[in-house]
mmCIF file of C-alpha atoms in Angstrom:
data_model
loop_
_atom_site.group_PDB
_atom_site.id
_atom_site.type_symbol
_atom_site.label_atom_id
_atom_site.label_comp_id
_atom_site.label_asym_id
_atom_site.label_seq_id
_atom_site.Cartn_x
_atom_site.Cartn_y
_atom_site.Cartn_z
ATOM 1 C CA UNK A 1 -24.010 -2.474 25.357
ATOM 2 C CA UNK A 2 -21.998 -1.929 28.444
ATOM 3 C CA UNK A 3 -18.159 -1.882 28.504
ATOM 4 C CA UNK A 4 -14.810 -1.443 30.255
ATOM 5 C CA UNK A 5 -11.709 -0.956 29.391
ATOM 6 C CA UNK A 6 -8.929 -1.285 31.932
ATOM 7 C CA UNK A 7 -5.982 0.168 29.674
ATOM 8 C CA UNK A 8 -7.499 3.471 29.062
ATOM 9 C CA UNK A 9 -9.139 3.485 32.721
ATOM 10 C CA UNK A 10 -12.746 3.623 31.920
ATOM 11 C CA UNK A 11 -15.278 2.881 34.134
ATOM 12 C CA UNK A 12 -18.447 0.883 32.799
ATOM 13 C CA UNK A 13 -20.214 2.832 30.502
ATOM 14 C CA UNK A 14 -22.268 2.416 27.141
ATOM 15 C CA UNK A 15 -20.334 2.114 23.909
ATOM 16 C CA UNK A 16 -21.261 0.783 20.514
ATOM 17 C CA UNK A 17 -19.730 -1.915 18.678
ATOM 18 C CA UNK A 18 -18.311 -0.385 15.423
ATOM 19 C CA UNK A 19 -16.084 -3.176 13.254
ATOM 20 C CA UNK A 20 -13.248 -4.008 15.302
ATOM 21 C CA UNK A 21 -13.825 -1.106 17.814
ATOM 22 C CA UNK A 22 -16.529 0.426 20.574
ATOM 23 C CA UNK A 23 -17.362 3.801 20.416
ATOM 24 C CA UNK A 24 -17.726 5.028 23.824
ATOM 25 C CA UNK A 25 -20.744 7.259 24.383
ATOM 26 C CA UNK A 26 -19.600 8.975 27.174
ATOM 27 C CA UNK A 27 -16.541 10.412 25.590
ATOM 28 C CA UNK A 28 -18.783 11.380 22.757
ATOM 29 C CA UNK A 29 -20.978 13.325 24.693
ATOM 30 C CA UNK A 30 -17.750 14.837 26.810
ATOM 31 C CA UNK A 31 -16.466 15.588 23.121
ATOM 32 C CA UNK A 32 -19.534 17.350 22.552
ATOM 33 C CA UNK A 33 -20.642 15.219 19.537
ATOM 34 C CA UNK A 34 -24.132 14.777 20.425
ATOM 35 C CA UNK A 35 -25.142 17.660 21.978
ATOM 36 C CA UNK A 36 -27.764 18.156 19.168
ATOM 37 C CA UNK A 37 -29.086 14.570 20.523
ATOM 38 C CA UNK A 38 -32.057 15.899 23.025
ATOM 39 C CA UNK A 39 -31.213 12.765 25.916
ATOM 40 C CA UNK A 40 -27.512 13.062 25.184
ATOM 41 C CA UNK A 41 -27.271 13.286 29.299
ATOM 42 C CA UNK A 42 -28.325 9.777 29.647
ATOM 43 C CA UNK A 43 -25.119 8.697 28.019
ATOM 44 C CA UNK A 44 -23.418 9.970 31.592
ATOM 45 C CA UNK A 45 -25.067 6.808 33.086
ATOM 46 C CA UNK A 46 -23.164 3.521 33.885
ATOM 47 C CA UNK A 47 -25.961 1.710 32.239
ATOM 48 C CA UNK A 48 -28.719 2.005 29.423
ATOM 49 C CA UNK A 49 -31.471 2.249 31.797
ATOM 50 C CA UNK A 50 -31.870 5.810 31.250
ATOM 51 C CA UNK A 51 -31.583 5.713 27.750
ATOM 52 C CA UNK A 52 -33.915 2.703 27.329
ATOM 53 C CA UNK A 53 -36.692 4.635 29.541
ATOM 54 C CA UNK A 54 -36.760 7.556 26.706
ATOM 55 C CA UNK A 55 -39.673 7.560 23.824
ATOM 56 C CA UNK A 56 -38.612 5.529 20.906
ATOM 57 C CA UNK A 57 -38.215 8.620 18.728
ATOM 58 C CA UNK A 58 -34.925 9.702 21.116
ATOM 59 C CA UNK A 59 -33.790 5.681 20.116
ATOM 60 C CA UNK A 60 -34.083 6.519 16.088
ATOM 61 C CA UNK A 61 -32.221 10.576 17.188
ATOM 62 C CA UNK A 62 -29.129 8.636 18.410
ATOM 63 C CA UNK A 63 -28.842 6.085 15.912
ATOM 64 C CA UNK A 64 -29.403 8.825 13.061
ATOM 65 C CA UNK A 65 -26.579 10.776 14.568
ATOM 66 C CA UNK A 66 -24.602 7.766 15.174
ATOM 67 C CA UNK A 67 -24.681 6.857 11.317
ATOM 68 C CA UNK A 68 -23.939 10.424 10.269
ATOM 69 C CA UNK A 69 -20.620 10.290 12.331
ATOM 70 C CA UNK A 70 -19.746 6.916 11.297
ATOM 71 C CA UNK A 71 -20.540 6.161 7.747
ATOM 72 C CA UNK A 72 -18.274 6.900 5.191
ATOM 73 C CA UNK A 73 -20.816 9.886 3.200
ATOM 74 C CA UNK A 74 -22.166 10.956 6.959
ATOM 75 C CA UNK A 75 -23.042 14.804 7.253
ATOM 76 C CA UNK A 76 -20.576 14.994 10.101
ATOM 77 C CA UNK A 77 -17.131 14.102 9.471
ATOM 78 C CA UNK A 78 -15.858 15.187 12.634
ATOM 79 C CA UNK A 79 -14.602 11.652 13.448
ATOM 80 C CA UNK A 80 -13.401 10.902 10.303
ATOM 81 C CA UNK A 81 -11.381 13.904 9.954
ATOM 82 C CA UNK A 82 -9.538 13.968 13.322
ATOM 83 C CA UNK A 83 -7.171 10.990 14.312
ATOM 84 C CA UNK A 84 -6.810 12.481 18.053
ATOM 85 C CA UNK A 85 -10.795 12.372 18.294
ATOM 86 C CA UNK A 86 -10.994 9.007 16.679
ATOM 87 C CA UNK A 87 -8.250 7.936 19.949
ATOM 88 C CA UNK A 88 -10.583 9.372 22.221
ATOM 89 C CA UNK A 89 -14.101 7.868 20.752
ATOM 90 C CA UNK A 90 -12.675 4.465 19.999
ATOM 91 C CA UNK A 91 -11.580 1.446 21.893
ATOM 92 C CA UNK A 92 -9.885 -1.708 20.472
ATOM 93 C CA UNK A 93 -13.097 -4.246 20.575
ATOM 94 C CA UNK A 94 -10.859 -6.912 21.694
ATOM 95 C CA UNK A 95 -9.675 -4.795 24.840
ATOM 96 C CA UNK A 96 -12.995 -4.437 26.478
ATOM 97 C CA UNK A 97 -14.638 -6.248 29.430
ATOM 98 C CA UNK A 98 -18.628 -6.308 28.431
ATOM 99 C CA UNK A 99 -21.262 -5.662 31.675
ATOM 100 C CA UNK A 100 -24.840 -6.355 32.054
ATOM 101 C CA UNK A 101 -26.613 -3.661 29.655
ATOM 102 C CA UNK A 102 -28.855 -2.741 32.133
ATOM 103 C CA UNK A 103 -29.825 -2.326 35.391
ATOM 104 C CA UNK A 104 -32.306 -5.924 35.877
ATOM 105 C CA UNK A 105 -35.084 -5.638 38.305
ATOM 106 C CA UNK A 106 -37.545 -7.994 37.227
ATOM 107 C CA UNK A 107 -37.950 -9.946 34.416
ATOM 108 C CA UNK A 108 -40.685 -12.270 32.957
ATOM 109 C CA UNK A 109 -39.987 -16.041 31.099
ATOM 110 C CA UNK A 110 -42.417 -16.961 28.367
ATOM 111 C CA UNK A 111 -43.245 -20.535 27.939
ATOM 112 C CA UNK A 112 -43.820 -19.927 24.442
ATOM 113 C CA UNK A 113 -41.973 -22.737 22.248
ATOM 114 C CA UNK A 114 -44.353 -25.416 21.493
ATOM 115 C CA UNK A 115 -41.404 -28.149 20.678
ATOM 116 C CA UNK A 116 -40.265 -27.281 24.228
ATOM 117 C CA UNK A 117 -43.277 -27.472 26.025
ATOM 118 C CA UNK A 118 -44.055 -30.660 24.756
ATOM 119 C CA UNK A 119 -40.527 -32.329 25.746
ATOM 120 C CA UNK A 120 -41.399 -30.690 29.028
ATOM 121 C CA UNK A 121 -45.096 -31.995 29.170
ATOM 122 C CA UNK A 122 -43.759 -35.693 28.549
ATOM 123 C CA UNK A 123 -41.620 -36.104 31.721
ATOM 124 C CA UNK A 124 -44.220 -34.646 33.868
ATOM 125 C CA UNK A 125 -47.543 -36.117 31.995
ATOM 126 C CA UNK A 126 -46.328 -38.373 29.754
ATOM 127 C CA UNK A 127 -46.685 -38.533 26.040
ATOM 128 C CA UNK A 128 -50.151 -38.636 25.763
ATOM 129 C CA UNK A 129 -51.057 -35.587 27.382
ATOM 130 C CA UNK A 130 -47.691 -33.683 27.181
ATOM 131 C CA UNK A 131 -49.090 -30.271 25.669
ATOM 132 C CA UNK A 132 -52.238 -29.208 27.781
ATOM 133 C CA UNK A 133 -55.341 -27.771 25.125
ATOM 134 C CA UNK A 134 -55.010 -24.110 27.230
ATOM 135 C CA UNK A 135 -51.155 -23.878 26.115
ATOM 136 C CA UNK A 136 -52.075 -23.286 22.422
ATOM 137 C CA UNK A 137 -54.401 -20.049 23.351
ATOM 138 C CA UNK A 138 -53.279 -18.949 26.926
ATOM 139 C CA UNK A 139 -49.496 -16.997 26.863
ATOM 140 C CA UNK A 140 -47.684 -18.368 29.537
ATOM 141 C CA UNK A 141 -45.458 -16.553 31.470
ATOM 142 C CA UNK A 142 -43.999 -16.176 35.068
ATOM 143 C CA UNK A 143 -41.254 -14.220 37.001
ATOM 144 C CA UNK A 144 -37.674 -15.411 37.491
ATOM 145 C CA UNK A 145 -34.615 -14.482 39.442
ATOM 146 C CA UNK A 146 -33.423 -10.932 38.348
ATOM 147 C CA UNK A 147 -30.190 -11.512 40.253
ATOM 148 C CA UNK A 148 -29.676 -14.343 38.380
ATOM 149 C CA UNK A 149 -29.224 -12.499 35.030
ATOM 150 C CA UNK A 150 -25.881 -12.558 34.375
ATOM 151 C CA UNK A 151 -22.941 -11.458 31.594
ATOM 152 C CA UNK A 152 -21.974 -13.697 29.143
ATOM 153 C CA UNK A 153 -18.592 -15.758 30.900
ATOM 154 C CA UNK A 154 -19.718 -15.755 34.126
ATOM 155 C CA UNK A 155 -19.239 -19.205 36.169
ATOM 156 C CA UNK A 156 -22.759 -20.748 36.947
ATOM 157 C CA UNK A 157 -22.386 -23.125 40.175
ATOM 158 C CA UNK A 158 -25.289 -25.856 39.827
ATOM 159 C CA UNK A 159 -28.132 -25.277 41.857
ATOM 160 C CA UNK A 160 -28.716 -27.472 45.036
ATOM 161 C CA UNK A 161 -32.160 -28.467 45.998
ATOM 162 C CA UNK A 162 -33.492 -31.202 47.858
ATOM 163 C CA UNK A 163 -33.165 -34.539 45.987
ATOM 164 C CA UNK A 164 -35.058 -38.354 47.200
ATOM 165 C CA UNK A 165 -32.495 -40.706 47.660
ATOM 166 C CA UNK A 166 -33.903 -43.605 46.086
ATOM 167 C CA UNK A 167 -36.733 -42.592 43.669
ATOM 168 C CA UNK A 168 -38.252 -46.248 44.320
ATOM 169 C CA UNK A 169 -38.312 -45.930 48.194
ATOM 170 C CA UNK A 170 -39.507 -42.821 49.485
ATOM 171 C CA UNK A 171 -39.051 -43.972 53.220
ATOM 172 C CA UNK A 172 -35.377 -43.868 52.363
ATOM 173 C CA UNK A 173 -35.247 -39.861 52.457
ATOM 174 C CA UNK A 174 -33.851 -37.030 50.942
ATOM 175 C CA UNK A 175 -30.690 -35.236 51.111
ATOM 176 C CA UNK A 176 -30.018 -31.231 49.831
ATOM 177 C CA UNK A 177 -27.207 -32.248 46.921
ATOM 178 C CA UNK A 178 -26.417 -30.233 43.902
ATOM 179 C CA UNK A 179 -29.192 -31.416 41.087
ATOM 180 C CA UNK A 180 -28.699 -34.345 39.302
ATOM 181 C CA UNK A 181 -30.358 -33.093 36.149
ATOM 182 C CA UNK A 182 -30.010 -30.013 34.182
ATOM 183 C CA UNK A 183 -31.421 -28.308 31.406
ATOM 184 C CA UNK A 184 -29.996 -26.000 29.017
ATOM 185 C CA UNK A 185 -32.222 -23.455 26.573
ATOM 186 C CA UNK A 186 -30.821 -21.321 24.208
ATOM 187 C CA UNK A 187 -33.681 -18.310 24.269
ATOM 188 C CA UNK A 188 -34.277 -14.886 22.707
ATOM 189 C CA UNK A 189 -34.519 -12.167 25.679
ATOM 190 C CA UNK A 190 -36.224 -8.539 24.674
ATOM 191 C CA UNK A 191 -35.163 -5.486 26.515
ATOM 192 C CA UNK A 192 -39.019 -3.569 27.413
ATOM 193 C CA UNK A 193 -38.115 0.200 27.411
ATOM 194 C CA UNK A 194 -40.025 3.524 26.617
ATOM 195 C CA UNK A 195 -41.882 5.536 29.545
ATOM 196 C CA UNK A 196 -43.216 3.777 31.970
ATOM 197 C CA UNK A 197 -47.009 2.764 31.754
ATOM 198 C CA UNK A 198 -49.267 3.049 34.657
ATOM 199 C CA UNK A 199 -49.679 0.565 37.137
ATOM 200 C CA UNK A 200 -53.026 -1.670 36.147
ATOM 201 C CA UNK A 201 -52.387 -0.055 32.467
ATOM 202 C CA UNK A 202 -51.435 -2.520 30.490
ATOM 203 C CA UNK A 203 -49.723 -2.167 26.815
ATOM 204 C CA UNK A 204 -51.174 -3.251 23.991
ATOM 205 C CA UNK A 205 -50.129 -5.465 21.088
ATOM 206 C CA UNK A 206 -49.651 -2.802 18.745
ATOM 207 C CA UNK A 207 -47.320 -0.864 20.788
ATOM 208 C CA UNK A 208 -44.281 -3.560 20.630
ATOM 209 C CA UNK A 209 -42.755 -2.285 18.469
ATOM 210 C CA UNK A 210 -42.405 1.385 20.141
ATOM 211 C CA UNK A 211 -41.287 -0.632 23.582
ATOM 212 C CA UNK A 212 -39.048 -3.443 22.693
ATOM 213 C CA UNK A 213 -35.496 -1.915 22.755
ATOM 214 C CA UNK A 214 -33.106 -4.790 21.897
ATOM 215 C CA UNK A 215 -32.804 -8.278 21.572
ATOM 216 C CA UNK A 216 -29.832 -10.712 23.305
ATOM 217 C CA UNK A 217 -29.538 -14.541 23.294
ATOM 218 C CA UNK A 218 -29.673 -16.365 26.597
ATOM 219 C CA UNK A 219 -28.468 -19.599 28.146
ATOM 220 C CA UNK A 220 -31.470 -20.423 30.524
ATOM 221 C CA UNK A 221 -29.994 -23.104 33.155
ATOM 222 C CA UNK A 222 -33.329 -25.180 34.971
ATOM 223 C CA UNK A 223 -32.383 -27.776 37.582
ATOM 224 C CA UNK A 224 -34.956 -30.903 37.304
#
């Protein structure tokens, strides 16, 4: 992820959560400890684009040097063995501020849990026809708001849209008034990463697993 930590003075940068600690990749790569890591350069960067755009083999490098500094039997004990460098490399866990991971320019939602569709399909159709025959072969899935991606903690101010004053009169009129209704989805977001394909060049099934970087839960606020 993406951290701060104000007592120390560092800026946002990527660190990885180790126990009750973060080691900070940029002081890693300042310490030298990665130099054998061919992208080590991306861990200069304020967020994990850069790292995220490399092949997945440059992933598997950094977490294979990662575990040989960290784990007890790893082939370099250069952490282990130096206190001062351990002071350096590590942060208290329960210091840091965390950031957005990455960089967000776009993003795509898949409608893709059948329990949820359904629940949706019955206030808008009604029971009888609340999951459409396409939904079962056709992925859905449509932009949202990239600027609306945001950290864990942050306040959310309900959305205001424009709302029918009395839902049995329409002659009566609207008004623009925070929602009324809102809906709440806990959802699994995947981080897309790897070189970028062409435009019109679309990847295929079997190369998920080479592209999808990381997972993270979201909280996906809709206003109904």
């Amino acid at each position: 992820g993406v951290f701060s930590h104000t007592l120390s003075g560092r800026s946002p940068r990527v660190g990885v959560a180790i126990g009750e600690s973060v080691l900070d990749m940029q002081a890693l790569l300042a310490e030298g400890l990665i130099d054998h890591c061919a992208c080590a350069a991306v861990f200069a960067e304020a967020t994990l684009n850069a790292f995220m755009a490399q092949p997945r083999a440059q992933w598997l490098a950094v977490r294979a040097a990662l575990t040989q500094l960290l784990a007890r039997d790893g082939a370099d004990p250069a952490l282990r063995e130096s206190a001062e460098l351990r002071r350096r490399c590590l942060v208290p866990r329960a210091e840091v501020a965390m950031h957005l991971p990455a960089a967000i320019g776009d993003y795509t939602d898949f409608y893709s849990s059948r329990e949820h569709a359904t629940n949706v399909g019955v206030m808008f159709r009604g029971k009888d026809n609340a999951l459409q025959p396409n939904w079962l072969h056709l992925p859905v899935g449509y932009h949202g708001r990239a600027s609306s991606v945001v950290v864990s903690g942050t306040p959310v101010v309900r959305p205001k849209g424009q709302l029918q004053l009395d839902k049995a009169d329409a002659s009566k009129g609207t008004e623009h008034a925070p929602c009324r209704l809102l809906d709440f989805e806990l959802e699994m977001g995947f981080f897309v990463g790897g070189p970028a394909n062409r435009l019109g060049a679309p990847l295929e099934m079997h190369e998920a697993e080479d592209r999808i970087f990381g997972f993270v839960l979201c909280n996906d606020w809709s206003a109904r």
